[in-house]
Coordinates of C-alpha atoms in Angstrom, one line a residue:
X28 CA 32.3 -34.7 17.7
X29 CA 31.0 -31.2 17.4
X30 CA 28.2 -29.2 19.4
X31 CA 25.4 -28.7 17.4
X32 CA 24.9 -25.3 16.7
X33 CA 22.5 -22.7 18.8
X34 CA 19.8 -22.0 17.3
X35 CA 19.7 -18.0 16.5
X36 CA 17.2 -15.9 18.9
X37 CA 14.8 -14.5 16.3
X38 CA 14.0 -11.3 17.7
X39 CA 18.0 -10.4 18.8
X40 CA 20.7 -10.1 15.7
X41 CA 23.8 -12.0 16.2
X42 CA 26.3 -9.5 15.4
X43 CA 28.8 -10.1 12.5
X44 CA 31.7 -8.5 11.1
X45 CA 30.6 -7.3 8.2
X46 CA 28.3 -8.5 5.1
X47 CA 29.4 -8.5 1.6
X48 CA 25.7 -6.9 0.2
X49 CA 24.9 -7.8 -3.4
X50 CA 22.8 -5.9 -6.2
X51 CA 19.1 -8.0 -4.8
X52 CA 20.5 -6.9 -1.0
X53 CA 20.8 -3.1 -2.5
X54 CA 17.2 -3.8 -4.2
X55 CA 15.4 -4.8 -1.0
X56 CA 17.1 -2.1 1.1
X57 CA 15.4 0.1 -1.6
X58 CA 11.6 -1.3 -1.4
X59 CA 12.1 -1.6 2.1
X60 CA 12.8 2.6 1.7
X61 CA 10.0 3.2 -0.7
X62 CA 7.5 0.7 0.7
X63 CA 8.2 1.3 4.8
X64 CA 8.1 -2.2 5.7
X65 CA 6.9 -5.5 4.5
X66 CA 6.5 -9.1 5.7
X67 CA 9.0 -11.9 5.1
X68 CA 6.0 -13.4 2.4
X69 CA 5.8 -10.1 0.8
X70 CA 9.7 -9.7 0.5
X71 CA 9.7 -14.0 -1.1
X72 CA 7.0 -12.9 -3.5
X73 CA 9.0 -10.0 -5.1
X74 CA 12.7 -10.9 -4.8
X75 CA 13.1 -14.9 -4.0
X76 CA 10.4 -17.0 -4.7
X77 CA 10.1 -19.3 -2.2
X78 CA 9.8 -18.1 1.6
X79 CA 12.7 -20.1 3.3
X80 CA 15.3 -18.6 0.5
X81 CA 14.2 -15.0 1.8
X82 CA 14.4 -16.0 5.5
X83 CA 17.9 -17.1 5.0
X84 CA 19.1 -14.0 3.4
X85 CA 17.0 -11.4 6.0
X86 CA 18.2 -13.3 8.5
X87 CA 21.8 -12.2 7.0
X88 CA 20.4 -8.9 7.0
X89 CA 18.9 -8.8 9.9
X90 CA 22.7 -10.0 11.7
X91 CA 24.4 -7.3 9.9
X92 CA 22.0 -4.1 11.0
X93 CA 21.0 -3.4 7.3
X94 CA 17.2 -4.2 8.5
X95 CA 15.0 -3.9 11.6
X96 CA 12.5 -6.6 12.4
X97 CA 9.2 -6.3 13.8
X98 CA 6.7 -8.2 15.6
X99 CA 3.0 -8.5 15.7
X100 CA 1.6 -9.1 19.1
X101 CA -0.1 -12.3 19.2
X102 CA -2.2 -14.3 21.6
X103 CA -1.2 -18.2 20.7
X104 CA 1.9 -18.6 18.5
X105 CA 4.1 -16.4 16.7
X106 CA 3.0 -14.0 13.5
X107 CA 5.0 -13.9 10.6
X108 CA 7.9 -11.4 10.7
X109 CA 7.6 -7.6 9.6
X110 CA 11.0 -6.0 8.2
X111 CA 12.0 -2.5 7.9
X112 CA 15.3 -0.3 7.6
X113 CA 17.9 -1.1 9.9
X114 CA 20.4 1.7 11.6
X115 CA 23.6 -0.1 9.3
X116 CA 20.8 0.1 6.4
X117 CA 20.3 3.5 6.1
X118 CA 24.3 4.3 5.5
X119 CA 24.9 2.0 3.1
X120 CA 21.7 2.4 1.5
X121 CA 22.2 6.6 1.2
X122 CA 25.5 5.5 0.0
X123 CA 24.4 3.5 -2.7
X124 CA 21.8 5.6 -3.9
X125 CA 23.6 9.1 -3.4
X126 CA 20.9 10.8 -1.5
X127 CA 21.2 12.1 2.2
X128 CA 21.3 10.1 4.8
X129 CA 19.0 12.0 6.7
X130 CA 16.3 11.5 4.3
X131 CA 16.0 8.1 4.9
X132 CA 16.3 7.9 8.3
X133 CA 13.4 9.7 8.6
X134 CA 11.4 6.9 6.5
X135 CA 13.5 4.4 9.1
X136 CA 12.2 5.9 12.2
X137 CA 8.6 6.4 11.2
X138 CA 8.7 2.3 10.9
X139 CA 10.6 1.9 14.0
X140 CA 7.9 0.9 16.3
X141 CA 4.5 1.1 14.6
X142 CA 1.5 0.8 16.5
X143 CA -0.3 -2.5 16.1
X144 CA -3.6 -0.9 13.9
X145 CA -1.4 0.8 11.9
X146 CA 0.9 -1.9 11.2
X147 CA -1.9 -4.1 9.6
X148 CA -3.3 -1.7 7.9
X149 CA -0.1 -0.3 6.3
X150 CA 0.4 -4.3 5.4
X151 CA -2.9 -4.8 4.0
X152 CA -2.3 -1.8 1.8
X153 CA 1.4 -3.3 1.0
X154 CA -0.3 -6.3 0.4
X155 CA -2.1 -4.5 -2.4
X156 CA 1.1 -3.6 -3.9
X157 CA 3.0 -5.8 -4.2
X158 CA 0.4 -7.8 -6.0
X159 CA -0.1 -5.2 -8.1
X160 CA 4.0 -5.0 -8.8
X161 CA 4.1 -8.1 -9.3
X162 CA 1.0 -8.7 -12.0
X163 CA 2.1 -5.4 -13.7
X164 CA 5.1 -6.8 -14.7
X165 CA 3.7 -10.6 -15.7
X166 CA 1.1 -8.7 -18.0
X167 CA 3.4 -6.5 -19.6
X168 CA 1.9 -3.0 -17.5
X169 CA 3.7 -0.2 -15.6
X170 CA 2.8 1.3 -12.4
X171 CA 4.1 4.4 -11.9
X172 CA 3.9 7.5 -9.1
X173 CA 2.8 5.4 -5.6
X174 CA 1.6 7.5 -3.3
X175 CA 0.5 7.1 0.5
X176 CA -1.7 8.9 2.9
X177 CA 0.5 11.1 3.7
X178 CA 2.0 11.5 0.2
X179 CA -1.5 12.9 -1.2
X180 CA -1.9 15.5 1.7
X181 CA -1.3 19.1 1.4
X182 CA 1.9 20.5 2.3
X183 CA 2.4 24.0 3.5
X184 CA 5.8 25.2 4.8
X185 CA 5.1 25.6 8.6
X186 CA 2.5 23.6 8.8
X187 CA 1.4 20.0 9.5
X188 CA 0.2 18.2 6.2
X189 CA -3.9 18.8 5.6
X190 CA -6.5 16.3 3.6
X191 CA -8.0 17.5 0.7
X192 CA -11.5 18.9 2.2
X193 CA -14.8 18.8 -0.1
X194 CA -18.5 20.4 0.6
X195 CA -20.3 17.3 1.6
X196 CA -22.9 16.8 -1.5
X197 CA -25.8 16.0 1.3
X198 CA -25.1 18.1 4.1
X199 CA -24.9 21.9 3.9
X200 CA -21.8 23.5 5.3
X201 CA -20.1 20.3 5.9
X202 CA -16.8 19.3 4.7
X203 CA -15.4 15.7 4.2
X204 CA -11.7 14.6 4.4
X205 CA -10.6 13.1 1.0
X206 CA -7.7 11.0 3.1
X207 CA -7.5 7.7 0.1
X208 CA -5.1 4.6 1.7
X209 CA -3.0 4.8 -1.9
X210 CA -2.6 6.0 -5.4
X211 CA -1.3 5.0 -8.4
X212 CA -0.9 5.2 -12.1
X213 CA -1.1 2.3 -14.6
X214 CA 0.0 2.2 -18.3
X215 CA -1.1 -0.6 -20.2
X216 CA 0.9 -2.2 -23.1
X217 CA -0.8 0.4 -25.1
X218 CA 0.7 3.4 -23.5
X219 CA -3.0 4.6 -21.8
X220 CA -2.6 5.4 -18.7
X221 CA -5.1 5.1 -15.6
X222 CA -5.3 6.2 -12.2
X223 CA -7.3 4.8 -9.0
X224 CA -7.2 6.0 -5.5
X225 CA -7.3 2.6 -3.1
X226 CA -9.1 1.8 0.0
X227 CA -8.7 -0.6 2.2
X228 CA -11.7 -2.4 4.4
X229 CA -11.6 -5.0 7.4
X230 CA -15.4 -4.1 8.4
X231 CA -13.7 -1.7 10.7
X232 CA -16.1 1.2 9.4
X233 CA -19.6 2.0 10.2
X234 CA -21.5 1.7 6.8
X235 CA -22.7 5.4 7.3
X236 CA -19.1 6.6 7.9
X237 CA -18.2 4.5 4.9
X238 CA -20.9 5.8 2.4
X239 CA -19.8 9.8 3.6
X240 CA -16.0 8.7 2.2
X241 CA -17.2 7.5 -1.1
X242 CA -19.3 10.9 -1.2
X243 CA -16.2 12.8 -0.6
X244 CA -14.7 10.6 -3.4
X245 CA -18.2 11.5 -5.9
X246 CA -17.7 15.6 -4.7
X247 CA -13.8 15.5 -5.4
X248 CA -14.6 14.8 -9.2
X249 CA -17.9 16.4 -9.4
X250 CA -15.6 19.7 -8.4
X251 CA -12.5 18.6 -10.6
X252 CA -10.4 18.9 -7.8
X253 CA -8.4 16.0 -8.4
X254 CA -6.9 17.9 -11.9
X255 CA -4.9 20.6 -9.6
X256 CA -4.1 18.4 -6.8
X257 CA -2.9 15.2 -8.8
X258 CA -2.8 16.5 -12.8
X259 CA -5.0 13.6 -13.5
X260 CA -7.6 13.2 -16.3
X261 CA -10.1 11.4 -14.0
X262 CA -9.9 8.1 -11.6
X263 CA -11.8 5.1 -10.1
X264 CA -11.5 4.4 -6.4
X265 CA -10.3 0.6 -5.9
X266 CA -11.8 -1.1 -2.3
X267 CA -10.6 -4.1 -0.9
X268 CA -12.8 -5.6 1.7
X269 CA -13.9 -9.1 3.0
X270 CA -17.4 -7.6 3.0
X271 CA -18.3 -7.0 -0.7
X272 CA -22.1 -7.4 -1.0
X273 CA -22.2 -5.4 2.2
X274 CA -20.3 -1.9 0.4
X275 CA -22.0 -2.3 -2.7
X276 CA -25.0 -1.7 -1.1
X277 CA -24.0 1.3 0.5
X278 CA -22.2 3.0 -2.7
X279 CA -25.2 1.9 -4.5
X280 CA -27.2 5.0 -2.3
X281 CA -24.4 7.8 -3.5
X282 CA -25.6 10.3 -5.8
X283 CA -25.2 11.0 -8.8
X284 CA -25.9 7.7 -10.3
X285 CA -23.3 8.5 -13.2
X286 CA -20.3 8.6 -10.8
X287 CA -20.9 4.6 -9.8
X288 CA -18.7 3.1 -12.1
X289 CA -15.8 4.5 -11.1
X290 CA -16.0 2.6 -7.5
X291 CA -14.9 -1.2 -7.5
X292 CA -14.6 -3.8 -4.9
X293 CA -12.6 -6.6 -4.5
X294 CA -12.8 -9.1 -2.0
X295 CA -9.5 -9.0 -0.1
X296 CA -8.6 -12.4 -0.4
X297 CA -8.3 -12.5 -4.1
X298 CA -6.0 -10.0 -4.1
X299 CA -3.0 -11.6 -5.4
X300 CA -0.7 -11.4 -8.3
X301 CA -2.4 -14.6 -10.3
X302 CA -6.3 -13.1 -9.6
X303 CA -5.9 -9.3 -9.3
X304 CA -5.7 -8.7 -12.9
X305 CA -9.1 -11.0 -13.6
X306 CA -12.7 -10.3 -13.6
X307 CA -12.9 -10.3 -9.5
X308 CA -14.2 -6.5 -9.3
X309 CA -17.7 -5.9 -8.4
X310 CA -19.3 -2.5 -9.7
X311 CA -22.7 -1.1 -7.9
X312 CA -25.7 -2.2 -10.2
X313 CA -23.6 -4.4 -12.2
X314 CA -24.1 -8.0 -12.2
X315 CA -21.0 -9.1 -13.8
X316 CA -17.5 -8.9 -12.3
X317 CA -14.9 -7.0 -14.3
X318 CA -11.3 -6.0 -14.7
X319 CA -10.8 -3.3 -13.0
X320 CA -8.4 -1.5 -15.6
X321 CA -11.4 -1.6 -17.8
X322 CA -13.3 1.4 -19.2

């Protein structure tokens, strides 16, 4: 009669001889480049469908070096599993795609060890794309030209990457950071395009500090900035937050009035592929949820 097997140590690989990658494995390694790292859930929702079919194959991966896990510290239990690049990864991958090597190893080793604040923060705002992949695709919409934080900074050669500063609209001689979590560009069916700038909330942020943000937001198009730094035609700025009532409140004190509409808020546990292209969006003054695509 045979042994049963030993069960795998999920934070060590067990090392095989090689792995026969196929075109989804190529197409994970890929998001997993562009997105910096996701959770076994987020990896299910865009590739597999169910969660245990992608923890069989990442486990795969995770054996074979061609991802890196990462875990959440967690008082009672055990959170669900964070992937990124792996060493292998990043060979095969540059490989596959013809680009240096070097390039995404850099993306690798910014994901390497994340700090814990960072982490679920980066997720939440992950979280946000891919259910906005996801629905894009369902609905028959494109979303083009992503951008992170540190996408959407300035870039000088020889220097570190600067936020966008505006004149504060309230306070003389100050300047606020325009420093938005994510960007993005969507193209309905009809070929119009739109673009938002996201945020993402968890109550972290003193209302005050919150409301000078969105002023920043109201001064960067009362000044047209966003046309040389993005070659955009206008925006909205998307907020996800499990305190709704609470920011509409506060955006509802920003001046000008006219600029309002272009802020929406969605609480963030509807945001999900089936609800995120419904009426869930709250707009300051108005009583009626919307779509948040709409004009």
């Amino acid at each position: 009669m045979s042994s049963p097997s030993k069960k795998r140590n999920r934070f060590t690989p067990q090392p095989v001889k090689s792995i026969q990658l196929r075109g989804r494995d190529y197409t994970i390694l890929t998001v997993l480049y562009d997105y910096g790292m996701l959770t076994t859930s987020q990896i299910a929702t865009l590739f597999f469908g169910t969660h245990k079919r992608a923890c069989v194959r990442l486990r795969n991966l995770f054996d074979a070096g061609m991802v890196h896990r990462i875990f959440r510290p967690v008082v009672v239990g055990s959170a669900e599993i964070v992937y990124a690049l792996g060493k292998d990864g990043v060979s095969r991958l540059a490989k596959h795609l013809k680009i240096d090597r070097k390039q995404i190893n850099e993306v690798r080793l910014r994901f390497e060890n994340p700090k814990p604040l960072f982490l679920d923060h980066y997720l939440e705002i992950n979280q946000f794309r891919v259910a906005l992949s996801v629905a894009a695709k369902e609905n028959g919409y494109r979303v083009k030209d992503w951008k992170y934080e540190t996408d959407l900074k300035i870039k000088k050669a020889g220097e570190l990457p600067k936020a966008i500063l505006v004149k504060d609209p309230d306070k003389v001689g100050r300047t606020i950071p325009v420093v938005p979590d994510g960007f993005f560009i969507l193209e309905t069916p009809d070929s119009n395009t739109h673009h938002f700038f996201l945020e993402v909330d968890r109550g972290t942020m003193e209302p005050a500090r919150f409301r000078r943000k969105m002023r920043g937001y109201a001064r960067y198009r009362m000044d047209r900035i966003y046309r040389e730094h993005l070659d955009i035609s206008g925006f909205k700025v998307l907020t996800i937050t499990d305190r709704v009532s609470s920011l509409l409140d506060t955006t509802d004190q920003i001046r000008p009035k006219r600029f309002q509409p272009m802020y929406c808020f969605a609480d963030i546990e509807d945001i999900t592929p089936e609800k995120l292209f419904s009426e869930i969006w709250r707009v300051p003054n108005e009583q009626k949820p919307k779509l948040f695509y709409s004009t």
